[in-house]
């Protein structure tokens, strides 16, 4: 296919997600043709280091022989049959595996195909759980505690429990009401120190729970790092305290590990950092190694039991997507986890994480670098006009930097004025250094060009 016509047809036919198409149609889009390891290649043969893991999903690198083989092997048997009322081999084996590797209490797997869907399922499951166990007593348990700047996906339920003001404004008539508490992240807060901030926010949460626990079905949060709204890193111990408060006031704890699950923060799951046992856990993104869409909502025996009865219409969980538990998707997810263990990827991440942190901390001297924060292989560099006022760097300059990174062979994304470093999880130490070196050069050159 002719390159020129590909570009024209892209503008003519494709509506890109989260993209202002008015601007996109005037841009020079990068059209990816293939991938290998930590690199992406466009139709002109130019290669880019994948510094955003193709939107936080890629684990073992692109075009991985073992993952490819797992798909081909399953393809020779069958691609899809339904999980509604029948079952299949890969979905059973994957469920067992997920139950074994996630926190102890989680032992049932409900499949879906996007992170957003896994959150919708979590919300409906939590809501119905209370109704199933005592419709009268828990009739008002209909709301969720959520975090400011939370992100749980783009479907209506997921937006409702999210904390992005602009989304809430646009869809205000469609979304349901929740109770939002502050983001426990020091840099953007008005608190003087972390202890004071954590104390105040936990106090606020407890006050809400005391007053309103009869109205609250669950507390949903992204454990440890709130990703998509700007990489807000929670202080150590915050998650554990939230867990304890949920237990004390009879509210379900829902951990959305769609972004942070599968090694991203340096432990297999973010909950593992603090031995937290959620009642419901959402998984997505990296679950298939970045190959195919799959998500899962895991829950406990106790919650599962509340949905059991001898009558089809009673207590049943009426939810399911057409491709739930698809064989090919589950096969590649199984191989992803097998490779994760075989390659000791967690130890690798712990090593490369130190490199990434050290390299990024080396940028702190720069007058436009306000903050460097993150865990594992999930870091953000917040760019500011002025370190004192923390006023965000002009978004036009930030976007220019992103373009310059691409020109220099690095694919990376910004969340407003925060540049995010979320590389392929198997990226080598040298590639990590190269990634930061490209960014360092672009940071200095772009800002020099502006002044
Ligand atoms: C990406 C993300 C989602 C939504 O996942 P999709 O597959 O894009 O629907 C939900 N929660 C978190 C924390 C995410 O990062």
Short mmCIF file of C-alpha atoms and ligand atoms in Angstrom, two decimals:
data_model
loop_
_atom_site.label_atom_id
_atom_site.label_comp_id
_atom_site.label_asym_id
_atom_site.label_seq_id
_atom_site.Cartn_x
_atom_site.Cartn_y
_atom_site.Cartn_z
CA UNK A 1 0.00 0.00 0.00
CA UNK A 2 1.19 3.44 -0.99
CA UNK A 3 2.32 5.56 2.00
CA UNK A 4 0.66 8.73 0.79
CA UNK A 5 -2.70 7.06 0.39
CA UNK A 6 -2.45 5.43 3.83
CA UNK A 7 -2.12 8.84 5.41
CA UNK A 8 -5.01 10.25 3.37
CA UNK A 9 -7.22 7.30 4.21
CA UNK A 10 -6.34 7.62 7.89
CA UNK A 11 -7.62 11.21 7.80
CA UNK A 12 -10.59 10.21 5.67
CA UNK A 13 -11.86 7.23 7.63
CA UNK A 14 -10.45 6.84 11.16
CA UNK A 15 -11.68 8.73 14.21
CA UNK A 16 -8.85 8.42 16.75
CA UNK A 17 -9.50 8.03 20.49
CA UNK A 18 -8.91 10.96 22.85
CA UNK A 19 -7.80 12.99 19.84
CA UNK A 20 -8.84 16.39 18.58
CA UNK A 21 -9.23 15.36 14.97
CA UNK A 22 -9.21 18.97 13.82
CA UNK A 23 -5.60 19.16 14.92
CA UNK A 24 -4.70 15.59 14.02
CA UNK A 25 -5.79 16.07 10.42
CA UNK A 26 -3.24 18.86 10.09
CA UNK A 27 -0.45 16.80 11.65
CA UNK A 28 2.08 14.36 10.26
CA UNK A 29 0.85 11.09 11.79
CA UNK A 30 3.19 8.23 12.55
CA UNK A 31 1.85 5.02 11.04
CA UNK A 32 3.32 1.96 12.71
CA UNK A 33 4.04 -1.06 10.57
CA UNK A 34 5.87 -3.47 12.85
CA UNK A 35 7.55 -3.97 16.20
CA UNK A 36 10.52 -5.83 17.62
CA UNK A 37 11.49 -5.97 21.28
CA UNK A 38 11.41 -2.48 22.76
CA UNK A 39 11.09 -0.81 19.35
CA UNK A 40 8.29 0.28 17.05
CA UNK A 41 8.87 0.80 13.30
CA UNK A 42 6.84 3.12 11.10
CA UNK A 43 6.04 2.75 7.40
CA UNK A 44 9.16 4.75 6.53
CA UNK A 45 11.34 2.29 8.42
CA UNK A 46 12.10 4.79 11.20
CA UNK A 47 12.37 3.15 14.60
CA UNK A 48 11.19 4.40 17.96
CA UNK A 49 11.94 3.22 21.48
CA UNK A 50 8.56 2.36 23.02
CA UNK A 51 8.67 4.57 26.12
CA UNK A 52 4.94 4.23 26.79
CA UNK A 53 4.72 0.47 26.30
CA UNK A 54 2.10 1.10 23.62
CA UNK A 55 -0.14 2.69 26.23
CA UNK A 56 1.07 0.81 29.30
CA UNK A 57 0.40 -2.67 28.01
CA UNK A 58 3.56 -4.19 26.56
CA UNK A 59 5.43 -6.61 28.82
CA UNK A 60 7.93 -8.83 26.96
CA UNK A 61 8.54 -6.63 23.93
CA UNK A 62 6.89 -6.56 20.52
CA UNK A 63 6.74 -9.53 18.20
CA UNK A 64 7.74 -11.96 20.92
CA UNK A 65 8.29 -15.46 19.51
CA UNK A 66 6.78 -17.27 22.49
CA UNK A 67 3.65 -15.14 22.63
CA UNK A 68 3.24 -15.42 18.87
CA UNK A 69 3.53 -19.17 19.16
CA UNK A 70 0.91 -19.39 21.90
CA UNK A 71 -1.57 -17.62 19.63
CA UNK A 72 -0.75 -19.76 16.60
CA UNK A 73 -1.07 -22.94 18.63
CA UNK A 74 -4.53 -22.00 19.88
CA UNK A 75 -5.55 -20.78 16.41
CA UNK A 76 -5.06 -24.32 15.08
CA UNK A 77 -7.66 -25.58 17.56
CA UNK A 78 -10.39 -22.95 17.80
CA UNK A 79 -10.55 -19.14 17.97
CA UNK A 80 -13.74 -18.61 19.88
CA UNK A 81 -16.69 -20.31 21.52
CA UNK A 82 -18.90 -18.72 24.15
CA UNK A 83 -18.51 -18.79 27.92
CA UNK A 84 -22.25 -18.25 28.38
CA UNK A 85 -23.37 -21.63 29.61
CA UNK A 86 -20.32 -23.54 28.30
CA UNK A 87 -16.60 -23.35 28.94
CA UNK A 88 -13.20 -23.61 27.27
CA UNK A 89 -9.72 -24.81 28.19
CA UNK A 90 -7.60 -21.60 28.16
CA UNK A 91 -10.16 -19.62 30.17
CA UNK A 92 -10.18 -22.31 32.89
CA UNK A 93 -6.39 -22.55 33.02
CA UNK A 94 -5.97 -18.78 33.07
CA UNK A 95 -8.53 -18.34 35.86
CA UNK A 96 -6.65 -20.86 38.01
CA UNK A 97 -3.39 -19.03 37.31
CA UNK A 98 -4.84 -15.61 38.14
CA UNK A 99 -6.28 -16.90 41.39
CA UNK A 100 -2.87 -18.33 42.30
CA UNK A 101 -0.88 -15.18 41.65
CA UNK A 102 -3.27 -12.52 43.04
CA UNK A 103 -3.80 -11.78 46.76
CA UNK A 104 -5.05 -14.78 48.75
CA UNK A 105 -8.68 -13.93 49.27
CA UNK A 106 -9.37 -13.46 45.57
CA UNK A 107 -10.52 -16.73 44.07
CA UNK A 108 -13.12 -16.14 41.37
CA UNK A 109 -12.46 -14.62 37.96
CA UNK A 110 -15.00 -12.77 35.85
CA UNK A 111 -13.68 -12.02 32.36
CA UNK A 112 -14.28 -9.06 30.10
CA UNK A 113 -12.34 -7.27 27.40
CA UNK A 114 -11.42 -3.76 28.49
CA UNK A 115 -10.33 -2.16 31.73
CA UNK A 116 -13.45 -0.01 31.65
CA UNK A 117 -15.64 -3.10 31.49
CA UNK A 118 -13.75 -4.70 34.39
CA UNK A 119 -14.61 -1.60 36.43
CA UNK A 120 -18.28 -1.61 35.38
CA UNK A 121 -18.40 -5.23 36.52
CA UNK A 122 -16.74 -4.37 39.84
CA UNK A 123 -19.27 -1.60 40.48
CA UNK A 124 -22.28 -3.74 39.61
CA UNK A 125 -20.91 -6.68 41.58
CA UNK A 126 -20.36 -4.56 44.70
CA UNK A 127 -23.76 -2.93 44.40
CA UNK A 128 -25.63 -6.18 43.88
CA UNK A 129 -23.67 -8.00 46.58
CA UNK A 130 -25.27 -5.88 49.29
CA UNK A 131 -28.74 -6.28 47.78
CA UNK A 132 -28.28 -10.04 47.53
CA UNK A 133 -27.30 -10.49 51.15
CA UNK A 134 -30.01 -8.22 52.61
CA UNK A 135 -32.17 -6.11 50.34
CA UNK A 136 -33.87 -4.27 53.19
CA UNK A 137 -30.93 -3.65 55.48
CA UNK A 138 -28.59 -2.51 52.70
CA UNK A 139 -31.12 -0.80 50.46
CA UNK A 140 -29.20 2.49 50.60
CA UNK A 141 -25.72 1.10 49.95
CA UNK A 142 -25.63 2.63 46.47
CA UNK A 143 -22.65 4.96 46.37
CA UNK A 144 -18.90 4.68 46.11
CA UNK A 145 -16.08 6.56 47.71
CA UNK A 146 -13.73 7.67 44.96
CA UNK A 147 -10.53 9.64 44.70
CA UNK A 148 -10.10 13.05 43.17
CA UNK A 149 -8.12 12.64 39.93
CA UNK A 150 -9.06 8.96 39.79
CA UNK A 151 -9.28 7.29 36.41
CA UNK A 152 -11.16 4.06 35.84
CA UNK A 153 -12.04 4.13 32.15
CA UNK A 154 -14.41 5.85 29.75
CA UNK A 155 -17.73 4.03 29.94
CA UNK A 156 -20.44 5.80 31.93
CA UNK A 157 -20.07 3.83 35.17
CA UNK A 158 -16.28 4.07 35.04
CA UNK A 159 -16.49 7.83 34.41
CA UNK A 160 -18.94 8.13 37.33
CA UNK A 161 -16.41 6.67 39.78
CA UNK A 162 -13.57 8.61 38.16
CA UNK A 163 -12.45 12.00 39.34
CA UNK A 164 -11.78 13.97 36.20
CA UNK A 165 -13.64 17.24 36.37
CA UNK A 166 -13.81 17.94 32.64
CA UNK A 167 -15.36 14.50 31.95
CA UNK A 168 -17.90 15.02 34.72
CA UNK A 169 -18.84 18.38 33.30
CA UNK A 170 -19.52 17.08 29.79
CA UNK A 171 -21.50 14.02 30.91
CA UNK A 172 -23.04 15.36 34.10
CA UNK A 173 -26.60 14.27 33.23
CA UNK A 174 -25.50 10.72 32.52
CA UNK A 175 -23.26 9.92 35.44
CA UNK A 176 -24.26 8.84 38.94
CA UNK A 177 -23.25 10.55 42.12
CA UNK A 178 -20.41 9.43 44.37
CA UNK A 179 -18.41 10.72 47.29
CA UNK A 180 -15.01 12.02 46.36
CA UNK A 181 -12.03 12.43 48.66
CA UNK A 182 -8.71 14.18 48.07
CA UNK A 183 -5.78 12.75 46.13
CA UNK A 184 -3.06 11.82 48.61
CA UNK A 185 -0.21 13.29 46.60
CA UNK A 186 1.96 15.93 48.20
CA UNK A 187 3.36 17.84 45.24
CA UNK A 188 0.05 19.23 44.03
CA UNK A 189 -1.57 19.51 47.45
CA UNK A 190 -1.52 22.47 49.80
CA UNK A 191 -0.19 20.35 52.70
CA UNK A 192 3.21 21.08 54.14
CA UNK A 193 4.30 17.50 54.64
CA UNK A 194 3.22 13.97 53.91
CA UNK A 195 2.24 13.00 57.46
CA UNK A 196 -0.03 15.99 57.81
CA UNK A 197 -1.63 15.24 54.43
CA UNK A 198 -2.21 11.54 55.11
CA UNK A 199 -3.61 12.30 58.56
CA UNK A 200 -6.05 14.88 57.18
CA UNK A 201 -7.24 12.75 54.26
CA UNK A 202 -7.69 9.59 56.35
CA UNK A 203 -9.58 11.62 58.92
CA UNK A 204 -11.85 12.91 56.22
CA UNK A 205 -12.44 9.38 54.91
CA UNK A 206 -13.25 8.11 58.39
CA UNK A 207 -15.66 10.99 59.03
CA UNK A 208 -17.49 10.15 55.77
CA UNK A 209 -17.58 6.45 56.68
CA UNK A 210 -18.96 7.16 60.15
CA UNK A 211 -21.70 9.40 58.79
CA UNK A 212 -22.58 7.55 55.61
CA UNK A 213 -21.47 3.94 55.70
CA UNK A 214 -25.10 2.87 55.28
CA UNK A 215 -25.05 4.59 51.87
CA UNK A 216 -21.67 3.34 50.70
CA UNK A 217 -21.24 0.09 48.77
CA UNK A 218 -17.53 0.35 48.17
CA UNK A 219 -14.35 2.36 48.03
CA UNK A 220 -12.72 2.27 44.60
CA UNK A 221 -9.19 3.43 43.93
CA UNK A 222 -6.10 2.90 41.84
CA UNK A 223 -3.72 1.47 44.44
CA UNK A 224 -0.36 3.23 44.94
CA UNK A 225 -0.30 5.25 41.72
CA UNK A 226 -3.13 7.18 40.09
CA UNK A 227 -1.91 6.83 36.55
CA UNK A 228 -3.86 8.43 33.76
CA UNK A 229 -4.47 11.81 35.38
CA UNK A 230 -0.82 12.65 35.99
CA UNK A 231 0.93 9.90 37.94
CA UNK A 232 0.05 10.75 41.50
CA UNK A 233 2.04 8.54 43.85
CA UNK A 234 0.44 7.74 47.20
CA UNK A 235 2.50 7.75 50.39
CA UNK A 236 3.48 4.36 51.76
CA UNK A 237 0.84 3.01 54.11
CA UNK A 238 -2.08 4.96 52.69
CA UNK A 239 -3.57 1.95 50.92
CA UNK A 240 -3.28 -0.21 54.05
CA UNK A 241 -5.09 2.43 56.09
CA UNK A 242 -7.88 2.61 53.51
CA UNK A 243 -8.22 -1.17 53.70
CA UNK A 244 -8.52 -1.04 57.49
CA UNK A 245 -11.15 1.69 57.33
CA UNK A 246 -13.16 -0.28 54.78
CA UNK A 247 -13.16 -3.30 57.09
CA UNK A 248 -14.09 -1.24 60.12
CA UNK A 249 -17.10 0.38 58.43
CA UNK A 250 -18.35 -2.52 56.33
CA UNK A 251 -17.54 -1.16 52.91
CA UNK A 252 -16.03 -3.17 50.03
CA UNK A 253 -12.52 -2.33 48.85
CA UNK A 254 -12.17 -2.28 45.07
CA UNK A 255 -8.62 -2.00 43.75
CA UNK A 256 -8.34 -1.03 40.11
CA UNK A 257 -5.01 -2.57 39.10
CA UNK A 258 -5.67 -2.18 35.38
CA UNK A 259 -2.61 0.07 35.00
CA UNK A 260 -0.45 -0.94 37.96
CA UNK A 261 -0.98 -4.71 37.82
CA UNK A 262 1.58 -7.14 36.34
CA UNK A 263 4.80 -5.72 37.69
CA UNK A 264 4.40 -2.08 36.73
CA UNK A 265 5.16 -0.74 40.23
CA UNK A 266 7.90 -3.25 41.03
CA UNK A 267 5.66 -5.88 42.66
CA UNK A 268 3.40 -8.18 40.69
CA UNK A 269 0.41 -6.21 41.99
CA UNK A 270 0.42 -2.84 43.71
CA UNK A 271 -1.60 -4.35 46.58
CA UNK A 272 1.37 -6.63 47.33
CA UNK A 273 3.48 -3.67 48.48
CA UNK A 274 1.27 -3.38 51.57
CA UNK A 275 -0.23 -6.86 51.85
CA UNK A 276 -3.64 -5.51 51.01
CA UNK A 277 -6.47 -7.95 50.29
CA UNK A 278 -9.09 -6.21 48.18
CA UNK A 279 -12.63 -7.58 47.96
CA UNK A 280 -12.61 -6.91 44.24
CA UNK A 281 -9.65 -6.40 41.92
CA UNK A 282 -9.71 -5.16 38.31
CA UNK A 283 -7.06 -6.28 35.84
CA UNK A 284 -6.46 -5.30 32.23
CA UNK A 285 -3.79 -3.59 30.14
CA UNK A 286 -0.65 -5.78 30.62
CA UNK A 287 -2.60 -8.98 31.31
CA UNK A 288 -1.98 -10.25 27.75
CA UNK A 289 1.55 -8.86 27.52
CA UNK A 290 0.17 -6.06 25.39
CA UNK A 291 -1.10 -8.34 22.65
CA UNK A 292 -4.88 -8.53 22.76
CA UNK A 293 -7.78 -6.99 24.67
CA UNK A 294 -8.61 -8.85 27.87
CA UNK A 295 -9.66 -7.77 31.34
CA UNK A 296 -10.71 -9.57 34.49
CA UNK A 297 -12.56 -8.72 37.68
CA UNK A 298 -11.52 -10.95 40.56
CA UNK A 299 -13.42 -11.39 43.78
CA UNK A 300 -13.65 -13.40 46.97
CA UNK A 301 -15.52 -16.59 47.78
CA UNK A 302 -17.68 -14.58 50.18
CA UNK A 303 -18.91 -12.18 47.51
CA UNK A 304 -19.32 -14.98 44.98
CA UNK A 305 -21.43 -16.97 47.43
CA UNK A 306 -23.89 -14.10 47.74
CA UNK A 307 -24.77 -14.62 44.07
CA UNK A 308 -25.60 -18.32 44.41
CA UNK A 309 -29.13 -19.71 44.35
CA UNK A 310 -31.15 -22.57 42.85
CA UNK A 311 -33.27 -20.21 40.83
CA UNK A 312 -32.03 -18.63 37.59
CA UNK A 313 -33.69 -15.30 38.30
CA UNK A 314 -32.59 -14.99 41.91
CA UNK A 315 -29.27 -13.38 42.88
CA UNK A 316 -27.79 -14.06 39.42
CA UNK A 317 -25.18 -11.65 38.12
CA UNK A 318 -26.72 -10.46 34.87
CA UNK A 319 -23.64 -9.28 33.08
CA UNK A 320 -21.53 -10.68 30.24
CA UNK A 321 -19.83 -9.64 27.06
CA UNK A 322 -19.96 -11.55 23.80
CA UNK A 323 -16.24 -12.35 23.68
CA UNK A 324 -15.89 -13.08 27.40
CA UNK A 325 -13.15 -15.66 27.99
CA UNK A 326 -12.10 -15.88 24.34
CA UNK A 327 -9.63 -18.74 23.80
CA UNK A 328 -6.94 -16.89 21.85
CA UNK A 329 -6.88 -13.98 24.27
CA UNK A 330 -6.72 -16.28 27.31
CA UNK A 331 -3.95 -18.36 25.68
CA UNK A 332 -1.72 -15.37 25.16
CA UNK A 333 -2.43 -14.14 28.70
CA UNK A 334 -1.39 -17.53 30.09
CA UNK A 335 1.85 -17.46 28.10
CA UNK A 336 2.45 -13.88 29.25
CA UNK A 337 2.30 -14.96 32.89
CA UNK A 338 4.39 -18.07 32.23
CA UNK A 339 7.11 -15.95 30.57
CA UNK A 340 6.88 -13.40 33.36
CA UNK A 341 7.85 -16.12 35.83
CA UNK A 342 10.33 -17.94 33.58
CA UNK A 343 12.25 -14.74 32.74
CA UNK A 344 12.17 -13.56 36.37
CA UNK A 345 10.81 -10.29 35.05
CA UNK A 346 10.05 -8.91 38.49
CA UNK A 347 13.74 -8.96 39.47
CA UNK A 348 14.55 -7.35 36.12
CA UNK A 349 12.04 -4.57 36.79
CA UNK A 350 13.45 -3.99 40.27
CA UNK A 351 16.87 -3.44 38.69
CA UNK A 352 15.80 -1.28 35.75
CA UNK A 353 13.53 0.73 38.03
CA UNK A 354 16.57 1.89 40.00
CA UNK A 355 18.21 3.00 36.75
CA UNK A 356 15.11 4.86 35.60
CA UNK A 357 14.71 6.61 38.95
CA UNK A 358 18.38 7.58 39.11
CA UNK A 359 18.42 8.88 35.53
CA UNK A 360 15.26 10.92 35.99
CA UNK A 361 16.42 12.31 39.32
CA UNK A 362 19.41 13.57 37.38
CA UNK A 363 17.03 15.98 35.64
CA UNK A 364 15.86 17.64 38.85
CA UNK A 365 18.53 20.33 38.61
CA UNK A 366 16.78 21.75 35.53
CA UNK A 367 14.81 24.88 36.28
CA UNK A 368 11.70 23.60 34.49
CA UNK A 369 11.59 20.20 36.21
CA UNK A 370 9.24 20.64 39.17
CA UNK A 371 8.87 17.07 40.32
CA UNK A 372 10.02 13.53 39.53
CA UNK A 373 7.81 10.81 40.98
CA UNK A 374 6.91 7.18 40.48
CA UNK A 375 7.52 3.56 41.44
CA UNK A 376 8.78 0.60 39.47
CA UNK A 377 8.66 1.43 35.77
CA UNK A 378 6.01 4.11 36.04
CA UNK A 379 7.44 7.59 36.43
CA UNK A 380 6.32 11.12 35.74
CA UNK A 381 8.36 14.27 35.26
CA UNK A 382 6.31 17.37 35.98
CA UNK A 383 7.38 20.36 33.92
CA UNK A 384 6.80 23.84 35.32
CA UNK A 385 7.40 27.46 34.39
CA UNK A 386 8.73 28.10 37.85
CA UNK A 387 9.72 25.72 40.64
CA UNK A 388 8.34 28.00 43.37
CA UNK A 389 4.86 28.66 41.98
CA UNK A 390 4.65 25.20 40.32
CA UNK A 391 2.79 26.84 37.46
CA UNK A 392 2.56 24.26 34.67
CA UNK A 393 4.84 24.68 31.68
CA UNK A 394 3.00 26.00 28.61
CA UNK A 395 1.27 22.99 27.06
CA UNK A 396 2.40 24.05 23.57
CA UNK A 397 6.02 23.65 24.69
CA UNK A 398 5.27 20.30 26.31
CA UNK A 399 3.67 19.09 23.07
CA UNK A 400 6.64 20.36 21.09
CA UNK A 401 8.87 18.26 23.33
CA UNK A 402 6.79 15.16 22.68
CA UNK A 403 7.13 15.77 18.92
CA UNK A 404 10.86 16.31 19.29
CA UNK A 405 11.18 13.05 21.23
CA UNK A 406 9.46 11.24 18.35
CA UNK A 407 11.78 12.90 15.87
CA UNK A 408 14.67 11.63 17.96
CA UNK A 409 13.31 8.10 18.04
CA UNK A 410 11.40 7.96 21.32
CA UNK A 411 7.67 7.33 21.65
CA UNK A 412 6.44 8.95 24.79
CA UNK A 413 3.31 10.68 26.06
CA UNK A 414 2.42 13.58 28.28
CA UNK A 415 -0.46 13.95 30.67
CA UNK A 416 -0.89 17.71 30.58
CA UNK A 417 2.46 19.02 31.85
CA UNK A 418 3.65 15.65 33.14
CA UNK A 419 5.89 13.60 30.85
CA UNK A 420 5.31 9.92 31.54
CA UNK A 421 7.92 7.19 31.44
CA UNK A 422 6.09 3.88 31.30
CA UNK A 423 8.38 1.70 29.16
CA UNK A 424 8.04 -1.86 27.93
CA UNK A 425 8.56 -3.92 31.11
CA UNK A 426 11.35 -6.04 29.61
CA UNK A 427 13.26 -2.97 28.38
CA UNK A 428 17.00 -3.37 29.03
CA UNK A 429 19.02 -1.16 31.33
CA UNK A 430 20.78 0.40 28.34
CA UNK A 431 17.52 1.12 26.57
CA UNK A 432 16.20 2.78 29.74
CA UNK A 433 19.29 5.00 29.80
CA UNK A 434 18.89 5.74 26.11
CA UNK A 435 15.25 6.70 26.67
CA UNK A 436 16.12 9.24 29.36
CA UNK A 437 19.10 10.53 27.34
CA UNK A 438 16.88 11.31 24.38
CA UNK A 439 14.45 13.10 26.68
CA UNK A 440 17.24 15.03 28.42
CA UNK A 441 18.54 16.33 25.10
CA UNK A 442 15.03 17.25 23.94
CA UNK A 443 14.25 18.97 27.25
CA UNK A 444 17.33 21.16 27.04
CA UNK A 445 17.14 21.86 23.29
CA UNK A 446 13.40 22.62 23.21
CA UNK A 447 13.56 25.07 26.12
CA UNK A 448 16.67 26.77 24.72
CA UNK A 449 14.86 27.19 21.41
CA UNK A 450 11.95 28.88 23.22
CA UNK A 451 13.84 31.43 25.29
C1 LIG B 1 -6.57 2.25 31.31
C2 LIG B 1 -7.29 2.16 32.58
C3 LIG B 1 -8.64 1.76 32.63
C4 LIG B 1 -9.47 1.55 31.38
O1 LIG B 1 -9.02 0.51 30.61
P1 LIG B 1 -9.50 0.42 29.07
O2 LIG B 1 -8.97 -0.90 28.62
O3 LIG B 1 -8.87 1.58 28.37
O4 LIG B 1 -10.97 0.49 29.06
C5 LIG B 1 -9.23 1.59 33.86
N1 LIG B 1 -8.54 1.82 34.99
C6 LIG B 1 -7.27 2.23 34.99
C7 LIG B 1 -6.56 2.44 36.28
C8 LIG B 1 -6.60 2.43 33.78
O5 LIG B 1 -5.34 2.87 33.76
#
